[in-house]
Short mmCIF file of C-alpha atoms in Angstrom, two decimals:
data_model
loop_
_atom_site.label_atom_id
_atom_site.label_comp_id
_atom_site.label_asym_id
_atom_site.label_seq_id
_atom_site.Cartn_x
_atom_site.Cartn_y
_atom_site.Cartn_z
CA MET A 1 0.00 0.00 0.00
CA ALA A 2 1.32 3.42 -0.98
CA GLN A 3 2.12 5.80 1.85
CA LYS A 4 1.18 9.48 1.75
CA ASP A 5 3.87 12.11 2.01
CA ALA A 6 3.83 14.11 5.24
CA ALA A 7 4.27 17.88 5.32
CA ASN A 8 6.78 19.40 7.70
CA GLY A 9 6.62 22.82 9.33
CA ASN A 10 8.09 24.54 6.26
CA GLY A 11 5.47 23.19 3.93
CA ALA A 12 7.89 20.74 2.34
CA THR A 13 7.02 17.09 2.17
CA THR A 14 9.06 14.27 3.63
CA ARG A 15 8.95 10.69 2.49
CA PRO A 16 9.30 7.71 4.83
CA PRO A 17 12.59 5.82 4.47
CA PRO A 18 12.45 2.91 2.05
CA THR A 19 12.00 -0.53 3.51
CA PRO A 20 15.34 -2.40 3.40
CA SER A 21 15.51 -5.19 0.90
CA PRO A 22 15.15 -8.64 2.52
CA ILE A 23 18.32 -9.62 0.69
CA ARG A 24 20.24 -7.37 3.09
CA PHE A 25 19.41 -9.76 5.91
CA SER A 26 20.16 -12.92 3.99
CA LYS A 27 23.13 -15.19 4.61
CA PHE A 28 25.02 -13.48 1.80
CA PHE A 29 25.22 -10.27 3.87
CA GLN A 30 26.14 -12.01 7.12
CA ALA A 31 29.60 -13.24 6.27
CA ASN A 32 31.28 -15.29 8.98
CA MET A 33 34.43 -14.10 10.71
CA ARG A 34 37.12 -16.78 10.61
CA ILE A 35 39.27 -16.43 13.71
CA LEU A 36 42.51 -18.20 14.61
CA VAL A 37 43.43 -18.58 18.28
CA THR A 38 46.95 -19.89 18.90
CA GLY A 39 47.31 -21.51 22.29
CA GLY A 40 43.53 -21.82 22.41
CA ALA A 41 43.63 -25.03 24.45
CA GLY A 42 45.33 -23.26 27.34
CA PHE A 43 43.86 -21.63 30.42
CA ILE A 44 43.27 -18.13 29.04
CA GLY A 45 42.94 -19.19 25.40
CA SER A 46 40.06 -21.55 26.09
CA HIS A 47 38.11 -18.80 27.87
CA LEU A 48 38.65 -16.58 24.83
CA VAL A 49 37.37 -19.38 22.56
CA ASP A 50 34.22 -19.67 24.70
CA LYS A 51 33.53 -15.97 24.20
CA LEU A 52 34.23 -16.02 20.46
CA MET A 53 31.97 -19.04 19.94
CA GLU A 54 29.05 -17.17 21.52
CA ASN A 55 28.79 -15.20 18.28
CA GLU A 56 27.06 -17.46 15.76
CA LYS A 57 28.76 -15.64 12.89
CA ASN A 58 32.24 -16.66 14.08
CA GLU A 59 34.17 -19.67 12.88
CA VAL A 60 36.98 -20.41 15.33
CA ILE A 61 40.17 -22.33 14.59
CA VAL A 62 42.44 -23.28 17.48
CA ALA A 63 46.11 -24.11 16.87
CA ASP A 64 47.82 -25.68 19.88
CA ASN A 65 50.69 -28.13 20.40
CA PHE A 66 49.33 -29.17 23.82
CA PHE A 67 52.68 -28.53 25.51
CA THR A 68 50.74 -26.86 28.31
CA GLY A 69 47.19 -26.81 26.94
CA SER A 70 44.55 -29.53 27.19
CA LYS A 71 41.76 -30.77 24.92
CA ASP A 72 39.57 -30.98 28.01
CA ASN A 73 39.43 -27.19 28.04
CA LEU A 74 37.74 -27.29 24.62
CA LYS A 75 35.63 -30.44 24.92
CA LYS A 76 32.36 -28.48 24.73
CA TRP A 77 33.31 -27.28 21.23
CA ILE A 78 34.94 -30.36 19.70
CA GLY A 79 32.69 -31.55 16.88
CA HIS A 80 30.89 -28.20 16.59
CA PRO A 81 30.42 -27.17 12.93
CA ARG A 82 31.93 -23.71 13.56
CA PHE A 83 34.96 -25.00 15.45
CA GLU A 84 38.21 -26.61 14.30
CA LEU A 85 41.12 -27.84 16.43
CA ILE A 86 44.56 -28.20 14.85
CA ARG A 87 47.54 -29.77 16.57
CA HIS A 88 50.25 -27.35 15.53
CA ASP A 89 53.40 -25.74 16.92
CA VAL A 90 53.58 -22.05 16.03
CA THR A 91 57.35 -22.29 15.57
CA GLU A 92 56.38 -23.89 12.24
CA PRO A 93 54.54 -21.85 9.57
CA LEU A 94 50.77 -22.26 9.38
CA LEU A 95 48.76 -21.71 6.20
CA VAL A 96 45.10 -20.98 6.88
CA GLU A 97 42.66 -18.33 5.62
CA VAL A 98 41.46 -16.22 8.54
CA ASP A 99 40.22 -12.70 9.24
CA GLN A 100 41.57 -12.30 12.79
CA ILE A 101 44.42 -13.84 14.79
CA TYR A 102 44.66 -13.94 18.57
CA HIS A 103 48.23 -15.01 19.32
CA LEU A 104 48.36 -16.51 22.82
CA ALA A 105 50.64 -19.51 22.26
CA CYS A 106 53.48 -19.63 24.79
CA PRO A 107 54.29 -21.47 28.03
CA ALA A 108 53.27 -18.97 30.71
CA SER A 109 53.83 -20.98 33.87
CA PRO A 110 57.23 -20.73 35.60
CA ILE A 111 57.28 -24.51 35.93
CA PHE A 112 56.97 -25.00 32.18
CA TYR A 113 59.22 -22.23 30.92
CA LYS A 114 61.97 -23.11 33.40
CA HIS A 115 61.73 -26.73 32.26
CA ASN A 116 62.27 -25.80 28.60
CA PRO A 117 63.60 -22.24 28.28
CA VAL A 118 64.73 -22.63 24.66
CA LYS A 119 61.27 -23.74 23.55
CA THR A 120 59.76 -20.83 25.45
CA ILE A 121 61.81 -18.14 23.74
CA LYS A 122 61.46 -19.83 20.33
CA THR A 123 57.69 -19.87 20.73
CA ASN A 124 57.70 -16.17 21.59
CA VAL A 125 60.02 -15.03 18.83
CA ILE A 126 59.65 -17.49 15.94
CA GLY A 127 55.99 -18.09 16.71
CA THR A 128 55.25 -14.37 16.59
CA LEU A 129 57.17 -13.98 13.33
CA ASN A 130 55.15 -16.82 11.81
CA MET A 131 51.85 -15.32 12.93
CA LEU A 132 52.84 -11.90 11.58
CA GLY A 133 53.74 -13.55 8.29
CA LEU A 134 50.36 -15.26 8.18
CA ALA A 135 48.54 -12.03 9.01
CA LYS A 136 50.38 -10.24 6.21
CA ARG A 137 49.66 -12.97 3.65
CA VAL A 138 45.93 -13.20 4.31
CA GLY A 139 45.29 -9.60 5.39
CA ALA A 140 44.17 -10.54 8.91
CA ARG A 141 44.13 -8.38 12.01
CA ILE A 142 46.34 -9.74 14.77
CA LEU A 143 46.50 -9.28 18.53
CA LEU A 144 49.46 -10.41 20.63
CA THR A 145 48.84 -11.24 24.27
CA SER A 146 51.95 -10.11 26.10
CA THR A 147 52.53 -10.10 29.85
CA SER A 148 53.26 -7.98 32.89
CA GLU A 149 56.57 -9.88 33.00
CA VAL A 150 57.94 -7.43 30.42
CA TYR A 151 58.47 -5.13 33.43
CA GLY A 152 60.68 -7.73 35.13
CA ASP A 153 61.26 -6.71 38.75
CA PRO A 154 59.89 -3.15 38.50
CA LEU A 155 61.39 -0.34 40.50
CA GLU A 156 58.21 1.72 40.46
CA HIS A 157 54.65 0.92 41.49
CA PRO A 158 52.23 0.90 39.86
CA GLN A 159 53.75 0.48 36.40
CA THR A 160 52.54 2.65 33.54
CA GLU A 161 52.84 1.55 29.93
CA ALA A 162 55.57 4.17 29.52
CA TYR A 163 57.74 2.38 32.09
CA TRP A 164 60.54 0.37 30.43
CA GLY A 165 60.93 -2.14 33.22
CA ASN A 166 63.82 -3.73 35.08
CA VAL A 167 64.51 -7.10 33.47
CA ASN A 168 67.37 -9.50 34.17
CA PRO A 169 68.35 -10.75 30.69
CA ILE A 170 70.15 -13.84 32.01
CA GLY A 171 67.89 -14.88 34.90
CA VAL A 172 65.78 -18.04 35.06
CA ARG A 173 62.73 -16.08 33.88
CA SER A 174 64.52 -14.30 31.04
CA CYS A 175 63.43 -16.81 28.38
CA TYR A 176 59.85 -15.70 28.99
CA ASP A 177 60.41 -12.04 29.90
CA GLU A 178 62.80 -11.26 27.06
CA GLY A 179 60.87 -13.43 24.62
CA LYS A 180 57.74 -11.38 25.22
CA ARG A 181 59.71 -8.14 24.94
CA VAL A 182 61.03 -9.23 21.55
CA ALA A 183 57.52 -10.27 20.52
CA GLU A 184 56.24 -6.81 21.46
CA THR A 185 59.00 -5.23 19.40
CA LEU A 186 57.95 -7.32 16.41
CA MET A 187 54.32 -6.40 16.97
CA PHE A 188 54.90 -2.71 17.62
CA ASP A 189 53.01 -1.56 14.54
CA TYR A 190 50.15 -3.93 15.27
CA HIS A 191 48.27 -4.43 18.54
CA ARG A 192 49.23 -6.07 21.80
CA ALA A 193 47.81 -6.55 25.28
CA ARG A 194 49.84 -7.10 28.44
CA ILE A 195 48.12 -9.72 30.57
CA PHE A 196 48.72 -9.53 34.29
CA ASN A 197 48.01 -12.31 36.81
CA THR A 198 44.89 -14.04 35.48
CA TYR A 199 42.96 -16.57 37.53
CA GLY A 200 39.77 -18.61 37.22
CA PRO A 201 38.34 -21.99 36.19
CA ARG A 202 40.65 -24.37 34.24
CA MET A 203 43.72 -22.96 35.93
CA ASN A 204 46.29 -25.70 36.48
CA ILE A 205 46.58 -26.18 40.24
CA ASP A 206 50.27 -27.07 40.07
CA ASP A 207 51.49 -24.45 37.59
CA GLY A 208 53.57 -22.65 40.21
CA ARG A 209 51.87 -19.27 40.11
CA VAL A 210 50.78 -17.46 43.24
CA VAL A 211 47.00 -17.99 43.02
CA SER A 212 47.25 -21.70 42.26
CA ASN A 213 49.93 -22.10 44.94
CA PHE A 214 47.68 -20.47 47.54
CA ILE A 215 44.72 -22.64 46.55
CA ALA A 216 46.77 -25.84 46.61
CA GLN A 217 48.21 -24.98 50.02
CA ALA A 218 44.77 -24.10 51.38
CA ILE A 219 43.33 -27.40 50.15
CA ARG A 220 46.15 -29.27 51.87
CA GLY A 221 45.64 -27.27 55.06
CA GLU A 222 49.10 -25.71 54.80
CA ALA A 223 50.18 -22.17 55.59
CA LEU A 224 50.12 -19.84 52.58
CA THR A 225 53.65 -18.91 51.56
CA VAL A 226 55.18 -16.20 49.40
CA GLN A 227 58.63 -15.94 47.87
CA LYS A 228 61.21 -13.73 49.56
CA PRO A 229 61.34 -10.83 50.24
CA GLY A 230 57.54 -10.90 50.57
CA THR A 231 57.01 -7.33 49.38
CA GLN A 232 55.90 -8.23 45.85
CA THR A 233 52.80 -6.65 44.33
CA ARG A 234 50.38 -8.27 41.89
CA SER A 235 47.47 -7.07 39.77
CA PHE A 236 44.89 -9.85 39.42
CA TYR A 237 42.56 -10.32 36.46
CA GLU A 238 39.65 -12.77 36.47
CA ALA A 239 39.54 -14.91 33.31
CA ASP A 240 35.94 -14.14 32.35
CA GLU A 241 36.55 -10.40 32.75
CA TRP A 242 39.64 -10.73 30.54
CA ARG A 243 37.80 -12.46 27.72
CA GLN A 244 35.00 -9.86 27.84
CA HIS A 245 37.51 -7.04 27.38
CA ARG A 246 39.63 -8.70 24.71
CA THR A 247 36.72 -9.44 22.38
CA HIS A 248 35.40 -5.87 22.25
#
């Protein structure tokens, strides 16, 4: 049915906006976003996958070598038509067509990166180079998850992003600290996020970090202990809050 034109205060007529074509709302105009999450079987990565999978337009691909990650963290998505799990080490090139890359792959627990420091720094440096190469080839946006460890043992509190840090380049943590600093240098013209001390479900109880240590000691009825000198500060970040922020 035709609609009559309405007159405005100046005597001119205004027409109602045209009804959008139904084609605009068809599947052809709702293209899926293909997203790669490296390290997606890990503690933080799996929470990110949960959030990304909430959007029915997203297709999520997880690449993980399971050095520290676990398939159990992704069991709710295995077999889902919009989800794919690839066993892959990011120190090797990966060829896949994607629109976005979340690069989380790296041992983040002191127990793991002290056990294999060479693998840790290779994952940070070579893995980041490979993901940058992939992003360049396919025109994808990429986000690196870095760490508060880039500040080392800071001499100022709290730390601003302008603070350069106080890192021991030959200490037992240097494979992780310096690896992430190099990764940030490589990513400087892209986008990165420094993750502080994240906690929540799926956290490995024996990964050697302060929250899991406290929980394990409390379960065993032991006194809660901290490393000397006992004056350390930490900024804690709940996993669900992290994934909400990183996907917006």
